[in-house]
CSV table of C-alpha atoms and ligand atoms in Angstrom, one decimal:
chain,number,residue,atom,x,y,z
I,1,UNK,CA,74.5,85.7,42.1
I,2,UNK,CA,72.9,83.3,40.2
I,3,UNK,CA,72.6,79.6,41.0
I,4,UNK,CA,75.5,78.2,39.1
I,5,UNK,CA,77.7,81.4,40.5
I,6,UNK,CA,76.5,80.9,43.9
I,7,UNK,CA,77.3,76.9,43.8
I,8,UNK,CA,81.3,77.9,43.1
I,9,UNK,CA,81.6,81.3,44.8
I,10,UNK,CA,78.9,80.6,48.1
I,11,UNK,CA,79.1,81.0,51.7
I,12,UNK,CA,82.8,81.6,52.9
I,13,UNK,CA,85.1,81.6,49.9
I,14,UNK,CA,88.2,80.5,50.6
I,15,UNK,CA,90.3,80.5,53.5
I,16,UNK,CA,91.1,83.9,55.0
I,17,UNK,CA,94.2,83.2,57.3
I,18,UNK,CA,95.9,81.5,54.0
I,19,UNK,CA,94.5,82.9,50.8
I,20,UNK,CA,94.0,79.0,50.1
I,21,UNK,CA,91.0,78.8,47.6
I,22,UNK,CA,89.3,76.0,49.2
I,23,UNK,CA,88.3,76.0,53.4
I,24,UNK,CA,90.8,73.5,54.5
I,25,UNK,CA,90.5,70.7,56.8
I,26,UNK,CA,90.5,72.1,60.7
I,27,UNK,CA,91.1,68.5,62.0
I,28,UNK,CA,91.0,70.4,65.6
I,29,UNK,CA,89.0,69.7,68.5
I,30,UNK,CA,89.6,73.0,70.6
I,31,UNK,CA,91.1,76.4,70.3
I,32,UNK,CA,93.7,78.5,72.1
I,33,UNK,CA,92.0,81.4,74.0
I,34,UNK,CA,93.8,84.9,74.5
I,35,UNK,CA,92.3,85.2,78.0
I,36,UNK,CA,89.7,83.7,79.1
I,37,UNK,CA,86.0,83.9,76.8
I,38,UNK,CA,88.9,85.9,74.7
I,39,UNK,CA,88.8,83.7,71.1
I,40,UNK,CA,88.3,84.4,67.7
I,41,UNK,CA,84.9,82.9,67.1
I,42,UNK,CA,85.5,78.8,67.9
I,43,UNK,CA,86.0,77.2,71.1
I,44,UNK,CA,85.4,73.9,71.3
I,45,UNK,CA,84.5,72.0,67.5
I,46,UNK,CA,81.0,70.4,68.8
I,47,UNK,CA,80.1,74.0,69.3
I,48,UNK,CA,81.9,75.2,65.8
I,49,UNK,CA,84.4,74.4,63.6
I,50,UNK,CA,85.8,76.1,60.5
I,51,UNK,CA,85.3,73.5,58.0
I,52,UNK,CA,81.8,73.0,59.5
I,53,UNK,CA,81.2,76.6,59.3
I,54,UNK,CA,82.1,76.8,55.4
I,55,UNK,CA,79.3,74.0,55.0
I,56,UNK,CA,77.1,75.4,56.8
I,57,UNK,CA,77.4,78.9,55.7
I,58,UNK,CA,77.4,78.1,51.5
I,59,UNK,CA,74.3,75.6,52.4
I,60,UNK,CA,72.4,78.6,54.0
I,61,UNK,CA,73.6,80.4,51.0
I,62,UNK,CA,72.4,78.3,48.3
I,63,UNK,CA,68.6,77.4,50.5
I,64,UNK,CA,68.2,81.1,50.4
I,65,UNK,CA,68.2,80.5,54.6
I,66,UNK,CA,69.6,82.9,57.1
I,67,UNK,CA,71.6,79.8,58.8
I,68,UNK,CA,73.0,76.4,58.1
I,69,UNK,CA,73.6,73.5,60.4
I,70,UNK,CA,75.7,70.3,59.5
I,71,UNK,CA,75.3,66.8,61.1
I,72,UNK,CA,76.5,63.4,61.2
I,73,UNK,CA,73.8,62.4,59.2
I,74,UNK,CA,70.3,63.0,58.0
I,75,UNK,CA,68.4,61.3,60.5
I,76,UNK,CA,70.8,63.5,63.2
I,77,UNK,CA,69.6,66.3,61.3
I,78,UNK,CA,65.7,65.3,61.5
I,79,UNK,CA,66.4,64.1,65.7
I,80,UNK,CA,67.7,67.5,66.2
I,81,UNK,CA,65.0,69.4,64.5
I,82,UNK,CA,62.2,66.9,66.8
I,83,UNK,CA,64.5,68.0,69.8
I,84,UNK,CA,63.0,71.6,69.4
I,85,UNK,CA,59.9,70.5,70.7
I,86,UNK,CA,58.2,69.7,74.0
I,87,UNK,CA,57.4,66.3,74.8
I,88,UNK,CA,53.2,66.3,74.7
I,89,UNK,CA,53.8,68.5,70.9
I,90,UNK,CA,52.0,66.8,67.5
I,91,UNK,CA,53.2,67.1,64.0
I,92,UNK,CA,51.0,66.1,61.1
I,93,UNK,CA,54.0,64.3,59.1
I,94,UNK,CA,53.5,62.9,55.2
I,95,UNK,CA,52.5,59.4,54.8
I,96,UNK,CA,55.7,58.1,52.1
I,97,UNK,CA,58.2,60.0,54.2
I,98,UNK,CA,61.8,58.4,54.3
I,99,UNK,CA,61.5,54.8,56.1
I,100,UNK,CA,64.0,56.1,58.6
I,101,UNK,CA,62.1,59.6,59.5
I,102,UNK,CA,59.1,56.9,60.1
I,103,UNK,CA,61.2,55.0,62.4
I,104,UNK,CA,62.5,57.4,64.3
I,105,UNK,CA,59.3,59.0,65.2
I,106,UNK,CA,57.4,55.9,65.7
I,107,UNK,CA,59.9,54.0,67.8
I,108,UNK,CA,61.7,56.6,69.4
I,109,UNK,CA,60.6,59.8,69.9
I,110,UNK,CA,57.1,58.0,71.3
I,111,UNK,CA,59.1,56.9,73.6
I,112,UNK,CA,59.7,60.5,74.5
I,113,UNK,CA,55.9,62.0,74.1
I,114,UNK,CA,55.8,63.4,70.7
I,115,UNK,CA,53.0,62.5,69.0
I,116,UNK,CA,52.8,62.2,65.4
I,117,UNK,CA,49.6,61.8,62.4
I,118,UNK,CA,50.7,60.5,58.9
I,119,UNK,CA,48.7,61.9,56.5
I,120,UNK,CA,49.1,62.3,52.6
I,121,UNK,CA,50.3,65.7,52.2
I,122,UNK,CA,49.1,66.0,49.2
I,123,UNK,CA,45.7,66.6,50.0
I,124,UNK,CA,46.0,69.5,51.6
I,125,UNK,CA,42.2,69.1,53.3
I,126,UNK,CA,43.9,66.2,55.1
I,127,UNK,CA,47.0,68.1,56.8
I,128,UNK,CA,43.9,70.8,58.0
I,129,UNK,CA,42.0,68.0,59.4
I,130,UNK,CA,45.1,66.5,60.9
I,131,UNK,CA,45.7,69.5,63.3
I,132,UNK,CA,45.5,69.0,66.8
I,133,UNK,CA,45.5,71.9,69.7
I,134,UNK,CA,48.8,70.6,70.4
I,135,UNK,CA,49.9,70.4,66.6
I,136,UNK,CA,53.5,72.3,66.5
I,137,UNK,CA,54.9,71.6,63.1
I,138,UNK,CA,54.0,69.8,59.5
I,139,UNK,CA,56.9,67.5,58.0
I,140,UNK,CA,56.7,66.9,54.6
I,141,UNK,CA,58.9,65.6,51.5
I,142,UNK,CA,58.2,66.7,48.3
I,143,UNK,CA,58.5,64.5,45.9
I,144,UNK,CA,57.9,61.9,48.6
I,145,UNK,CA,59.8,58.6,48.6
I,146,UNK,CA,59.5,56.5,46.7
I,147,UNK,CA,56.2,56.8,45.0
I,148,UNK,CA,57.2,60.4,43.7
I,149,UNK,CA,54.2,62.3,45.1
I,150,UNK,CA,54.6,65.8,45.3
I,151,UNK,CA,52.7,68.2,47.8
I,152,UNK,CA,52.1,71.9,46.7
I,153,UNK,CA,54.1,73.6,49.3
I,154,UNK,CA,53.1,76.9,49.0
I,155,UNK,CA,49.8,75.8,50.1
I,156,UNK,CA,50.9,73.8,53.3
I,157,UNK,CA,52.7,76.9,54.0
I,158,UNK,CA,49.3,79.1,53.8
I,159,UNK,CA,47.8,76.6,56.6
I,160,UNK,CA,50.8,76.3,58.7
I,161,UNK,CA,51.3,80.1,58.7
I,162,UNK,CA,47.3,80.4,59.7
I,163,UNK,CA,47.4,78.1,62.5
I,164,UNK,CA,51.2,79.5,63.7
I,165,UNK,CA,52.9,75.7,62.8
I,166,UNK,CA,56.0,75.2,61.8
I,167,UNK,CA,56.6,74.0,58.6
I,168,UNK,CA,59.3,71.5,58.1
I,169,UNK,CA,60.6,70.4,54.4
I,170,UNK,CA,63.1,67.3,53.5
I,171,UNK,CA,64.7,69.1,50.1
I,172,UNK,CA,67.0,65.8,49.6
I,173,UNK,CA,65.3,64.6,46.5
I,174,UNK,CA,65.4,67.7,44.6
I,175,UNK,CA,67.9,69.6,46.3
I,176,UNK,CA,68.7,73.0,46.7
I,177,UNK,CA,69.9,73.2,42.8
I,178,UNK,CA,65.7,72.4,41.8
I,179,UNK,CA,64.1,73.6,44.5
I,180,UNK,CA,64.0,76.5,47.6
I,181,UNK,CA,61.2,75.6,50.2
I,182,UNK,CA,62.0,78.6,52.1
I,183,UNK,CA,60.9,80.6,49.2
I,184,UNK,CA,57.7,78.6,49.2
I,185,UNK,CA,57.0,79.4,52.7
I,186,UNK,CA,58.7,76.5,55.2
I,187,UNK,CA,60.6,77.5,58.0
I,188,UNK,CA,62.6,74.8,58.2
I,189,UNK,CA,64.5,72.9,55.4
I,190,UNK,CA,66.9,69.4,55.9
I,191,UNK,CA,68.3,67.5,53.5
I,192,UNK,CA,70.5,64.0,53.6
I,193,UNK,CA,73.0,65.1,52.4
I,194,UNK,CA,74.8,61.9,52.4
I,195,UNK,CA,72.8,61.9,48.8
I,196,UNK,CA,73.2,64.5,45.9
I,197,UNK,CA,74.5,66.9,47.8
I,198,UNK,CA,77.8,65.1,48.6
I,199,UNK,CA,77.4,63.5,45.6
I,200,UNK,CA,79.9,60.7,45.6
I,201,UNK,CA,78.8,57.8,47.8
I,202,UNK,CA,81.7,58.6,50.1
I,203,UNK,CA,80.2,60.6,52.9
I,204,UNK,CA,77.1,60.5,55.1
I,205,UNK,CA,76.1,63.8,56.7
I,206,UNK,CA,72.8,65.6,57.0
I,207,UNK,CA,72.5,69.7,56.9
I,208,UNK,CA,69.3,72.3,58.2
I,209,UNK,CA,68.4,75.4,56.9
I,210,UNK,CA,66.9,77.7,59.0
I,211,UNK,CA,65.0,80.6,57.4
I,212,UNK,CA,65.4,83.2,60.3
I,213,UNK,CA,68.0,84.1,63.1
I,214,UNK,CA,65.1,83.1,66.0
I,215,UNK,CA,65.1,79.7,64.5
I,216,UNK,CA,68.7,79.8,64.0
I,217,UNK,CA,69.7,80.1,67.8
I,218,UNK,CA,67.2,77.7,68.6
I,219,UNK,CA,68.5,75.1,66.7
I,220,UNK,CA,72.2,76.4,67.1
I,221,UNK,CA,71.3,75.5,71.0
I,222,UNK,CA,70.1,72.2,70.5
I,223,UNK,CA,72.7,71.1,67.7
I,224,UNK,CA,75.0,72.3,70.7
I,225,UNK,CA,73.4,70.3,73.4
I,226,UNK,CA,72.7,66.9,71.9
I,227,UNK,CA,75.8,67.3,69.6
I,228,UNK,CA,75.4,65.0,66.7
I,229,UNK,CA,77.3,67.6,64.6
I,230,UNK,CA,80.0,66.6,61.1
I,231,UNK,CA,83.4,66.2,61.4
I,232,UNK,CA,85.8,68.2,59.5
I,233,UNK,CA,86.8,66.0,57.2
I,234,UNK,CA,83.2,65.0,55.8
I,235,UNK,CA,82.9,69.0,55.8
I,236,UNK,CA,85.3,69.1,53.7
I,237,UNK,CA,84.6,66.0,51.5
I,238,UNK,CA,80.5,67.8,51.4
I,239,UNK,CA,81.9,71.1,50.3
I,240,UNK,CA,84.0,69.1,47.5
I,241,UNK,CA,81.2,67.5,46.1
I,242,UNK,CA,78.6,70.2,46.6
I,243,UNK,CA,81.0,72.2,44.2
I,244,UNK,CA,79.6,70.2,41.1
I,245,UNK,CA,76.0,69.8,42.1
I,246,UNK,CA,74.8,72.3,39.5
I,247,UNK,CA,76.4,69.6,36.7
I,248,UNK,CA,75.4,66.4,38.3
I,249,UNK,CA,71.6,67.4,38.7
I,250,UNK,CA,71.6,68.7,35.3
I,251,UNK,CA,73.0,65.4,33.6
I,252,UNK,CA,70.6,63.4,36.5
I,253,UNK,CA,67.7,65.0,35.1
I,254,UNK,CA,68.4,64.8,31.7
I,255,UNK,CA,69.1,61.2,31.4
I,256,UNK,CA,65.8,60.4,34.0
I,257,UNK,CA,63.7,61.8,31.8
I,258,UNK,CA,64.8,59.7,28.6
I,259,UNK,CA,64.4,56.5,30.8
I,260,UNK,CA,61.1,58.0,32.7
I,261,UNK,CA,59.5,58.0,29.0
I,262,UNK,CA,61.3,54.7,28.0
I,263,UNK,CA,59.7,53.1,30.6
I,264,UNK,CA,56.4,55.1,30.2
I,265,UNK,CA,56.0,53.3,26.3
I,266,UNK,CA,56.5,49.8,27.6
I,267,UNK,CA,53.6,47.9,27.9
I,268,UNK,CA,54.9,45.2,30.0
I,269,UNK,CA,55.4,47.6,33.0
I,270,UNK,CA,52.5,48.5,34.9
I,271,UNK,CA,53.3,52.3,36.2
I,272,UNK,CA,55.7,54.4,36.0
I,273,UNK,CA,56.5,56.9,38.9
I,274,UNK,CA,58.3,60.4,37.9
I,275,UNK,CA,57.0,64.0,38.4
I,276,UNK,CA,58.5,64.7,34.8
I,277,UNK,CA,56.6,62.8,33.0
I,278,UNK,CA,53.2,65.1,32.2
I,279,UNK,CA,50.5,62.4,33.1
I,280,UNK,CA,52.0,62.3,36.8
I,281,UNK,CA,49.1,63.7,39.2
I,282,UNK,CA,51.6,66.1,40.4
I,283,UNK,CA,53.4,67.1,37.3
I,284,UNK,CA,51.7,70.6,37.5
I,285,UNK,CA,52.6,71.2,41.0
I,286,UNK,CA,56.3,70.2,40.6
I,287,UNK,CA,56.6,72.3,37.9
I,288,UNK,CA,55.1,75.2,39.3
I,289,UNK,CA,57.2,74.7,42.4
I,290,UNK,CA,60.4,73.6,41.3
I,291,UNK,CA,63.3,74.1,38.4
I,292,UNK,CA,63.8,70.4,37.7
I,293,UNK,CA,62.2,66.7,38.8
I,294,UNK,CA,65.0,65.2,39.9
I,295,UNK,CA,66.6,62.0,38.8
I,296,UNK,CA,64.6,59.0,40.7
I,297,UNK,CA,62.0,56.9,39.0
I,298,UNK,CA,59.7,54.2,40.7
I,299,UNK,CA,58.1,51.5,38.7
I,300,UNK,CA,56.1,48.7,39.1
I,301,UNK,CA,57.2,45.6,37.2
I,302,UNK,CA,54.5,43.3,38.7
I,303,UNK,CA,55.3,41.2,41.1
I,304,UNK,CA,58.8,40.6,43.8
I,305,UNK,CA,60.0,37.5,41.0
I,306,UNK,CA,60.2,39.8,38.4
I,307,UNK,CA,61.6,42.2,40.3
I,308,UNK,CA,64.2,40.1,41.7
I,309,UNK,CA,65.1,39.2,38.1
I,310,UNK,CA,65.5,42.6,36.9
I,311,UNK,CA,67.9,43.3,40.2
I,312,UNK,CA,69.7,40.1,39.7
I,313,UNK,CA,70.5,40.7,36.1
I,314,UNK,CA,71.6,44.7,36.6
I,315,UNK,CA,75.4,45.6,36.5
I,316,UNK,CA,75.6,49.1,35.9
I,317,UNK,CA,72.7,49.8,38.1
I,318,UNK,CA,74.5,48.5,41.6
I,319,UNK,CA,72.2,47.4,44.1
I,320,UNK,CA,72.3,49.2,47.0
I,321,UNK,CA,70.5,51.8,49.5
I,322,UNK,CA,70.6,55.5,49.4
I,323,UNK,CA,70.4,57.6,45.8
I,324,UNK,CA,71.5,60.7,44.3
I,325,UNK,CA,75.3,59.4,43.7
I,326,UNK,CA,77.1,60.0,40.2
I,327,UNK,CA,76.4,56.2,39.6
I,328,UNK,CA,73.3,54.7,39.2
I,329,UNK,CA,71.7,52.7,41.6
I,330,UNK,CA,68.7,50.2,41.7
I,331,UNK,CA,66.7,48.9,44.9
I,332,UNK,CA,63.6,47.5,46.0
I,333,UNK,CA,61.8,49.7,48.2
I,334,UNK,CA,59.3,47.1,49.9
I,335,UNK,CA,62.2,45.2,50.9
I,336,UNK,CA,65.4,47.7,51.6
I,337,UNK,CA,64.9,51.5,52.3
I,338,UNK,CA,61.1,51.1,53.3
I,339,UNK,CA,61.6,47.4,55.2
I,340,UNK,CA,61.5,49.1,58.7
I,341,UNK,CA,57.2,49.9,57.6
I,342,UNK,CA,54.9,47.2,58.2
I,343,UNK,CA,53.7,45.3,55.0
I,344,UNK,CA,50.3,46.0,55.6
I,345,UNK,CA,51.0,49.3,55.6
I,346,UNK,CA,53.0,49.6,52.7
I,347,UNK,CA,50.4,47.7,50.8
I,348,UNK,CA,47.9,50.5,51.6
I,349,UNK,CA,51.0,53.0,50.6
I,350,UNK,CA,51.0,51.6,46.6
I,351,UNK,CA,54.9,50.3,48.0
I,352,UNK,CA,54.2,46.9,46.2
I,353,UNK,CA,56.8,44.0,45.9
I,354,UNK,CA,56.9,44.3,42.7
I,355,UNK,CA,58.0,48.1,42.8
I,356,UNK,CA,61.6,48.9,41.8
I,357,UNK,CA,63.0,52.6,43.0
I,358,UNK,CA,66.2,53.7,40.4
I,359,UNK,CA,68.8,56.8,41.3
I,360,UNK,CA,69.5,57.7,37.8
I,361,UNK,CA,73.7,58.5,37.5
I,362,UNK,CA,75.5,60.2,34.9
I,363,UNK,CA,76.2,57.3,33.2
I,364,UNK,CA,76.3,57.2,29.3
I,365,UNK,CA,72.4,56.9,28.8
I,366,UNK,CA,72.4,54.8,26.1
I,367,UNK,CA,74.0,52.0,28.1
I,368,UNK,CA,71.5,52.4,31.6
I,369,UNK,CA,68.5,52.0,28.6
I,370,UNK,CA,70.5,48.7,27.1
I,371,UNK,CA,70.8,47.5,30.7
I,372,UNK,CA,67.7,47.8,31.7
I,373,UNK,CA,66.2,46.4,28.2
I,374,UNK,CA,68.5,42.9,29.0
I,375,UNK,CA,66.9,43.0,32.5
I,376,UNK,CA,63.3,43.2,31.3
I,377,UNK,CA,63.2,40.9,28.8
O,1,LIG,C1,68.5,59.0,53.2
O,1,LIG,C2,67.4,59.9,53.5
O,1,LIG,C3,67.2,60.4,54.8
O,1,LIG,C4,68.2,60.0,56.0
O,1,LIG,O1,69.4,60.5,55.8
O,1,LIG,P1,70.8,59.8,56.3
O,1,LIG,O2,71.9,60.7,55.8
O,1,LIG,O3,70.8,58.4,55.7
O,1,LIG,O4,70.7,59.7,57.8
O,1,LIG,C5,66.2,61.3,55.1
O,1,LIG,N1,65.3,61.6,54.1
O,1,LIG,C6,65.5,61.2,52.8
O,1,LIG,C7,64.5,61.6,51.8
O,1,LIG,C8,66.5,60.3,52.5
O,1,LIG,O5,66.6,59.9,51.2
């Protein structure tokens, strides 16, 4: 099947029991045994439910992955994945990764003896360097967040298979529909899917892709253990939305790119981040790697007043956290998503004040470009 098949037709189609077309809701929490072990296939809903399962099944369908996990939300998805490993374990982890993955790995999971090195995964020399005796995984997002710079996967894959690594990939800016790290070589793939995978702004859940059955029951154990796992009804609610992503990324990209090269010819904005456009540094890469380029853009408009101006005079564009939503969305990294990283560090990152991060919609195009022509001027 191909990609736009598999989107409608993936993982468990329909409901068996009922014929119904869609997986319905199993709002249940635990499941009448015939004797006792004597069940047919769920227990108890942290361990598996059926709603779950048809998430988690298409999701392993559509990442080309043996099996599929869903959680309460991305950063459950990431926790669970760190919860793998042994305190006293390293990971070499990219240095524009999502403020929250930063976060959680500084602040918390110090706290429990994993030790982590930021490096620019991009330069593929300094994940080598990075590696430790003790090194267990890479973590890497690709393109990063939010200054769009993309790592060649493949070849983090060719180190990390040398030195027997792990090689972890956060697919939520291009998605499944753009891109399939497990083809590239990771072993691991999350996503947020509380972004374009859901779709909608209405749900926040995170999913893993595993790409064999070792990994699988591994991570099946811990999701089991810690159990930060989706409810039904967001299953339900991510199926629902996943449905359409082949559409939504499609009209994304398409109206990105016209505002990517908008932007690009003004002269009063001083750069313009999207892998799309072909003087990006990583343009090559992403287009060797991936289908599409997604639909966020970062630019820098100079300083925090003028970005402030440009937020305060945006209506179409809603301010807000989070991206990949079928309405456009405008935010200011150095100050919202990326707040929780120390200036001085975002200063060395290029995450200036004056940077503005957009989650293109699917809005009529002609009207985000009049918007955002008011809000310059
Ligand atoms: C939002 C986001 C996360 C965290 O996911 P939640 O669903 O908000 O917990 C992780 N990585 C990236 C790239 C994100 O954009």
């Amino acid at each position: 099947m191909r990609m736009k098949t598999k989107l409608i037709h993936g993982g468990v189609d329909g409901d068996p029991l009922t014929g119904a077309v869609n997986v319905p809701i199993y709002q249940v929490s635990t499941y009448k045994q015939e004797g006792v072990g004597k069940h047919k296939g769920y227990e108890y809903s942290r361990t598996g439910n059926p709603t779950r399962h048809a998430v988690e099944e298409y999701i392993a369908d559509i990442e080309g992955g043996v099996r599929g996990f869903a959680f309460a939300s991305g950063m459950a998805a990431l926790s669970t994945i760190v919860m793998m490993f042994d305190a006293g374990d390293h990971f070499v982890v990219g240095d524009d990764v999502y403020g929250g993955t930063y976060r959680v790995l500084n602040k918390v999971f110090n706290r429990f003896g994993v030790e982590v090195t930021f490096v620019n995964t991009g330069d593929v020399e300094a994940i080598a360097a990075a590696i430790r005796p003790n090194t267990k995984a890479v973590m890497l997002e690709s393109p990063s967040n939010p200054l769009l710079k993309v790592t060649d996967i493949a070849a983090v894959a060719e180190i990390t298979k040398e030195k027997g690594l792990l090689l972890v990939v956060d697919n939520t800016f291009m998605t499944p529909y753009w891109q399939n790290p497990l083809e590239l070589g990771a072993d691991i793939v999350f996503h947020s899917a509380t972004k374009y995978l859901g779709g909608h702004s209405d749900v926040v859940a995170g999913l893993v892709i595993v790409k064999d059955e070792e990994l699988g029951e591994r991570m099946h154990f811990v999701q089991n253990s810690v159990g930060a796992v989706l409810g039904p009804q967001d299953s339900y609610y991510l199926l629902r939305g996943m449905k359409t992503l082949g559409v939504r990324m499609e009209e994304h990209e398409a109206n990105t790119k016209r505002i990517a090269e908008w932007l690009s010819r003004r002269e009063d904005i001083e750069k313009v981040y999207y892998p799309g456009l072909t003087n990006h540094p990583g343009h090559d890469i992403a287009a060797k790697q991936a289908r599409g380029f997604g639909g966020m853009i970062s630019f820098d408009v100079g300083s925090r007043e003028r970005a402030e101006q440009v937020l305060s005079r945006a209506k179409i564009f809603t301010l807000a956290e989070s991206l990949g939503a079928v309405e456009s969305l405008i935010s200011v990294p150095a100050q919202m998503t990326h707040a929780s990283i120390p200036a001085e560090r975002r200063a060395e990152l290029g995450i200036t004040d004056g940077l503005i991060r957009i989650s293109v919609g699917i809005e009529d195009v002609e009207d985000l470009i009049e918007e955002l022509e008011q809000a310059l001027a």
